[in-house]
Short mmCIF file of C-alpha atoms and ligand atoms in Angstrom, two decimals:
data_model
loop_
_atom_site.label_atom_id
_atom_site.label_comp_id
_atom_site.label_asym_id
_atom_site.label_seq_id
_atom_site.Cartn_x
_atom_site.Cartn_y
_atom_site.Cartn_z
CA MET A 28 101.26 68.85 99.29
CA THR A 29 99.79 66.47 96.68
CA LYS A 30 101.89 63.74 95.03
CA ALA A 31 101.33 65.39 91.64
CA TYR A 32 102.76 68.67 92.92
CA GLU A 33 105.73 66.96 94.56
CA ARG A 34 106.53 65.31 91.25
CA LEU A 35 106.19 68.61 89.44
CA LEU A 36 108.59 70.27 91.87
CA GLU A 37 111.07 67.48 91.30
CA CYS A 38 110.89 68.03 87.52
CA TYR A 39 111.28 71.77 88.07
CA GLN A 40 114.36 71.28 90.23
CA CYS A 41 115.83 69.07 87.53
CA PHE A 42 115.20 71.83 84.95
CA GLN A 43 116.68 74.49 87.26
CA GLN A 44 119.87 72.51 87.77
CA LYS A 45 120.44 72.34 84.03
CA ILE A 46 118.99 75.50 82.49
CA SER A 47 118.57 79.07 83.60
CA PHE A 48 116.09 80.62 81.20
CA LYS A 49 112.77 82.36 81.83
CA PRO A 50 110.34 81.95 78.94
CA LYS A 51 107.39 84.24 78.41
CA VAL A 52 105.60 82.09 75.86
CA ALA A 53 105.31 78.29 75.93
CA LEU A 54 104.68 76.79 72.51
CA VAL A 55 103.51 73.23 71.94
CA LEU A 56 104.18 71.89 68.46
CA GLY A 57 101.77 69.48 66.81
CA SER A 58 102.33 67.06 63.91
CA GLY A 59 104.21 68.57 61.00
CA LEU A 60 105.62 71.44 63.03
CA GLY A 61 108.35 69.50 64.78
CA ASP A 62 111.15 71.38 63.04
CA TYR A 63 109.79 74.86 63.87
CA ALA A 64 112.35 75.08 66.64
CA ASP A 65 115.16 74.86 64.04
CA SER A 66 114.12 78.25 62.71
CA ILE A 67 114.47 80.16 65.98
CA GLN A 68 117.45 81.50 67.86
CA VAL A 69 118.15 78.52 70.13
CA GLU A 70 119.78 79.11 73.52
CA ALA A 71 119.49 75.61 75.01
CA THR A 72 117.71 72.28 74.67
CA LEU A 73 116.63 69.80 77.31
CA SER A 74 115.66 66.26 76.35
CA TYR A 75 112.61 64.91 78.18
CA HIS A 76 114.75 61.91 79.12
CA GLU A 77 116.96 64.19 81.19
CA ILE A 78 114.09 65.25 83.45
CA LYS A 79 113.44 62.76 86.21
CA GLY A 80 109.81 61.68 86.29
CA PHE A 81 108.93 63.36 82.99
CA PRO A 82 106.63 61.44 80.59
CA VAL A 83 108.29 60.65 77.24
CA SER A 84 106.21 60.41 74.04
CA THR A 85 106.20 57.33 71.84
CA VAL A 86 104.67 58.86 68.68
CA SER A 87 106.91 58.76 65.63
CA GLY A 88 107.65 62.22 64.26
CA HIS A 89 107.76 63.72 67.76
CA LYS A 90 111.26 64.57 68.98
CA GLY A 91 110.83 64.77 72.71
CA GLN A 92 112.67 67.83 73.97
CA PHE A 93 112.26 71.36 75.24
CA VAL A 94 113.92 74.03 73.13
CA PHE A 95 114.66 77.37 74.77
CA GLY A 96 115.30 80.43 72.66
CA TYR A 97 113.99 83.63 71.16
CA VAL A 98 111.31 84.30 68.57
CA GLY A 99 112.19 87.87 67.66
CA GLU A 100 112.98 89.16 71.12
CA VAL A 101 110.43 87.05 72.94
CA PRO A 102 111.85 84.33 75.19
CA VAL A 103 110.07 81.06 74.44
CA VAL A 104 110.12 77.46 75.51
CA ILE A 105 109.05 75.09 72.77
CA MET A 106 107.84 71.54 73.29
CA GLN A 107 109.02 69.42 70.41
CA GLY A 108 106.56 66.61 70.89
CA ARG A 109 103.86 66.18 73.49
CA VAL A 110 102.49 63.17 75.28
CA HIS A 111 99.01 61.97 74.46
CA TYR A 112 96.33 60.31 76.53
CA TYR A 113 96.01 57.57 73.90
CA GLU A 114 99.60 56.48 74.55
CA GLY A 115 98.39 55.18 77.89
CA TYR A 116 99.58 58.08 80.04
CA SER A 117 97.39 59.42 82.79
CA MET A 118 95.97 62.91 82.39
CA GLU A 119 98.36 63.97 85.15
CA ASP A 120 101.24 62.92 82.89
CA VAL A 121 99.73 64.55 79.83
CA VAL A 122 99.49 67.98 81.43
CA LEU A 123 102.69 67.83 83.45
CA PRO A 124 104.74 69.53 80.71
CA ALA A 125 102.33 72.49 80.53
CA ARG A 126 102.47 72.84 84.30
CA LEU A 127 106.23 72.68 84.25
CA MET A 128 106.45 75.41 81.60
CA LYS A 129 104.28 77.65 83.80
CA MET A 130 106.69 77.05 86.66
CA MET A 131 109.55 78.02 84.35
CA GLY A 132 107.85 81.39 84.06
CA ALA A 133 105.71 81.12 80.92
CA GLU A 134 102.59 83.30 81.06
CA ILE A 135 101.17 82.29 77.70
CA LEU A 136 100.52 78.78 76.41
CA PHE A 137 100.34 78.61 72.61
CA LEU A 138 98.91 75.25 71.54
CA THR A 139 99.10 73.84 68.03
CA ASN A 140 97.90 70.56 66.60
CA ALA A 141 96.83 68.71 63.50
CA ALA A 142 93.10 68.07 63.55
CA GLY A 143 90.34 66.64 61.41
CA GLY A 144 87.94 69.16 59.91
CA VAL A 145 84.35 68.53 61.03
CA ASN A 146 82.90 71.73 59.59
CA PHE A 147 81.91 71.33 55.91
CA ASP A 148 83.27 74.81 55.20
CA PHE A 149 86.78 73.61 55.99
CA ALA A 150 89.33 72.03 53.64
CA ALA A 151 92.52 70.11 54.24
CA GLY A 152 95.34 72.60 54.73
CA ASP A 153 93.19 75.25 56.43
CA PHE A 154 94.16 76.80 59.76
CA MET A 155 91.61 77.18 62.52
CA LEU A 156 91.92 79.59 65.42
CA ILE A 157 90.54 77.70 68.40
CA THR A 158 87.98 79.92 70.11
CA ASP A 159 86.43 77.31 72.42
CA GLN A 160 86.55 73.61 73.06
CA ILE A 161 84.72 70.48 74.17
CA SER A 162 86.84 68.21 76.34
CA SER A 163 84.01 66.22 77.88
CA PHE A 164 84.96 62.98 76.10
CA VAL A 165 88.23 62.65 77.98
CA PRO A 166 88.74 62.86 81.75
CA SER A 167 89.55 66.28 83.17
CA PRO A 168 93.23 66.64 84.06
CA LEU A 169 92.03 68.27 87.28
CA ILE A 170 90.42 65.10 88.65
CA GLY A 171 92.02 64.08 91.94
CA PRO A 172 93.11 66.17 94.90
CA ASN A 173 93.31 69.80 93.84
CA ILE A 174 96.82 71.21 93.54
CA ASP A 175 96.11 74.33 95.59
CA GLU A 176 99.54 75.74 94.77
CA LEU A 177 98.45 75.93 91.12
CA GLY A 178 94.82 76.97 91.18
CA LEU A 179 91.24 76.68 92.38
CA ARG A 180 89.25 73.48 92.85
CA PHE A 181 86.50 74.73 90.54
CA PRO A 182 88.15 76.98 87.98
CA ASP A 183 86.18 79.11 85.56
CA MET A 184 86.58 78.19 81.87
CA SER A 185 84.50 81.00 80.34
CA GLN A 186 87.48 82.47 78.48
CA ILE A 187 89.56 79.36 78.07
CA TYR A 188 91.10 80.78 74.88
CA ASN A 189 92.19 84.27 75.78
CA ARG A 190 90.33 86.90 73.74
CA GLU A 191 93.23 89.29 73.48
CA LEU A 192 95.53 86.54 72.18
CA CYS A 193 92.85 85.48 69.69
CA ARG A 194 92.66 89.08 68.51
CA ILE A 195 96.42 89.20 67.99
CA ILE A 196 96.38 85.99 65.94
CA ARG A 197 93.45 87.26 63.84
CA ASP A 198 95.24 90.55 63.16
CA VAL A 199 98.44 88.75 62.22
CA SER A 200 96.61 86.42 59.84
CA LYS A 201 95.13 89.47 58.08
CA LYS A 202 98.47 91.25 57.93
CA LEU A 203 100.21 88.17 56.49
CA GLN A 204 97.20 87.37 54.28
CA ILE A 205 97.01 83.85 55.66
CA PRO A 206 93.36 82.76 55.66
CA LEU A 207 92.22 81.74 59.13
CA LYS A 208 89.07 79.84 60.04
CA GLU A 209 87.74 79.86 63.58
CA GLY A 210 85.92 77.34 65.68
CA THR A 211 85.50 74.85 68.46
CA TYR A 212 87.95 72.01 68.97
CA ILE A 213 86.66 68.68 70.28
CA GLN A 214 89.09 66.30 71.91
CA LEU A 215 88.36 62.59 71.67
CA SER A 216 90.65 60.00 73.19
CA GLY A 217 91.95 58.38 69.98
CA PRO A 218 94.11 56.65 68.90
CA ASN A 219 91.59 55.38 66.37
CA PHE A 220 90.19 57.98 64.07
CA GLU A 221 86.48 58.59 64.55
CA THR A 222 83.68 56.77 62.79
CA ALA A 223 81.50 58.75 60.41
CA GLN A 224 78.73 58.83 63.03
CA GLU A 225 81.11 60.11 65.69
CA VAL A 226 82.11 62.91 63.36
CA LYS A 227 78.45 63.70 62.79
CA MET A 228 78.00 63.76 66.57
CA CYS A 229 80.90 66.22 66.88
CA ARG A 230 79.24 68.46 64.32
CA ILE A 231 75.86 68.33 66.07
CA LEU A 232 77.57 69.23 69.34
CA GLY A 233 79.07 72.32 67.76
CA GLY A 234 82.55 71.07 67.00
CA ASP A 235 84.48 72.38 64.00
CA ALA A 236 87.63 70.30 64.35
CA VAL A 237 88.39 67.03 66.09
CA GLY A 238 91.66 65.83 67.53
CA MET A 239 93.38 63.82 70.21
CA SER A 240 95.22 66.48 72.24
CA THR A 241 95.14 70.14 73.24
CA ALA A 242 91.84 70.53 75.14
CA CYS A 243 93.11 68.84 78.30
CA GLU A 244 96.25 70.97 78.18
CA ALA A 245 94.13 74.10 77.84
CA VAL A 246 92.08 73.10 80.91
CA ALA A 247 95.20 72.56 83.03
CA ALA A 248 96.73 75.83 81.82
CA ASN A 249 93.55 77.77 82.60
CA HIS A 250 93.51 76.23 86.06
CA MET A 251 96.96 77.77 86.63
CA GLY A 252 95.93 81.16 85.28
CA MET A 253 97.96 80.96 82.07
CA LYS A 254 96.67 82.79 79.02
CA VAL A 255 95.94 80.19 76.37
CA CYS A 256 95.64 80.36 72.60
CA GLY A 257 95.62 77.65 69.96
CA ILE A 258 95.62 77.00 66.24
CA SER A 259 94.67 73.74 64.53
CA CYS A 260 96.08 72.75 61.19
CA ILE A 261 93.19 71.00 59.47
CA SER A 262 95.17 68.10 58.07
CA ASN A 263 92.19 66.28 56.63
CA LEU A 264 88.44 66.33 56.53
CA ALA A 265 87.19 63.99 59.24
CA CYS A 266 85.81 60.54 58.59
CA GLY A 267 82.70 60.30 56.44
CA MET A 268 83.24 63.69 54.78
CA THR A 269 85.22 62.22 51.87
CA ASP A 270 85.33 58.73 50.32
CA GLN A 271 88.89 58.05 51.37
CA PRO A 272 90.04 56.20 54.47
CA LEU A 273 92.20 58.26 56.85
CA THR A 274 95.85 57.61 57.54
CA HIS A 275 98.43 59.19 59.82
CA VAL A 276 100.62 59.58 56.72
CA GLU A 277 98.00 61.87 55.15
CA VAL A 278 97.81 63.88 58.37
CA GLN A 279 101.57 64.38 58.37
CA GLU A 280 101.80 65.11 54.64
CA THR A 281 99.25 67.91 54.80
CA ALA A 282 100.75 69.32 57.98
CA ASP A 283 104.21 69.28 56.34
CA ARG A 284 102.86 70.93 53.18
CA VAL A 285 101.38 73.93 54.95
CA ALA A 286 104.07 74.12 57.64
CA PRO A 287 105.82 77.20 56.14
CA LEU A 288 102.63 79.28 56.40
CA PHE A 289 101.84 77.87 59.83
CA LYS A 290 105.32 78.83 61.02
CA ALA A 291 104.96 82.37 59.68
CA LEU A 292 101.64 82.77 61.49
CA ILE A 293 103.08 81.48 64.76
CA THR A 294 106.27 83.53 64.57
CA GLU A 295 104.55 86.84 63.92
CA SER A 296 101.84 86.11 66.51
CA ILE A 297 104.46 85.43 69.19
CA ILE A 298 106.32 88.63 68.29
CA GLN A 299 103.08 90.61 68.66
CA MET A 300 102.26 88.89 71.96
CA GLY A 301 105.68 89.96 73.21
CA LYS A 302 104.86 93.60 72.40
CA ASP A 303 101.40 93.61 73.83
CA GLU A 304 102.16 92.65 77.39
N1 HPA B 422 90.56 62.90 63.85
C1 HPA B 422 91.19 62.97 65.04
N2 HPA B 422 92.41 63.46 65.18
C2 HPA B 422 93.03 63.92 64.08
C3 HPA B 422 92.43 63.86 62.82
C4 HPA B 422 91.12 63.33 62.70
O1 HPA B 422 90.52 63.26 61.62
N3 HPA B 422 93.32 64.39 61.93
C5 HPA B 422 94.40 64.76 62.65
N4 HPA B 422 94.24 64.47 63.95
#
């Protein structure tokens, strides 16, 4: 058994001792969405601090707990705050929470984030359904001895964002009349925002949005056979696309502004995902 898996089992045992809840959907909340969990029917919470060996985020605006509850009738586990590679954590740390949520029973991983728009057709405040990704600028979370208990050494990534889940989100966006862009998410390490040339590079490579999370989590989740979907909140146009310098405050302000629509989209999508299975 690998060290990474031993650690994961230890975290899982810690969870089991405190909570008995089997989620179907695991939802990761990005910037601006931190209070989404307040709007659901909460059954229990578990602070990351209470889980031995669990990485704890340092980013302000991230709460740092699992919330267990129901969206409609769908049992969900929500991560209020994630850990990022740029905080200095290893990729093993960064994807540990996703792996743990799979062990809790979650079949679907629903990823959300705030991201910079790279595509000139995008505007701040848009939502983008993530249909594919480029994670090649950060190390794969699967580097190191393979965790055979979780998945294959060389996992396929041809449908990293599950088509059926994408269809559900698209249908919901139409039903709720919430405009939804689509595209490829590129993960860079951060924590600095990109230069204008780096943003141009992202565009040439086929990226539509750029951010500092998500793609590595999607890789680890695919490895384990979870169904993955994701939506980016385009909090700003990326560097070089406007005259203004970028700030984290701007990212949070936009994400906060459009949060009510984002929440509606997520809630209805999860309800539909609960029906479909
Ligand atoms: N770049 C990278 N990450 C981000 C951005 C950005 O412009 N906005 C929000 N997260």
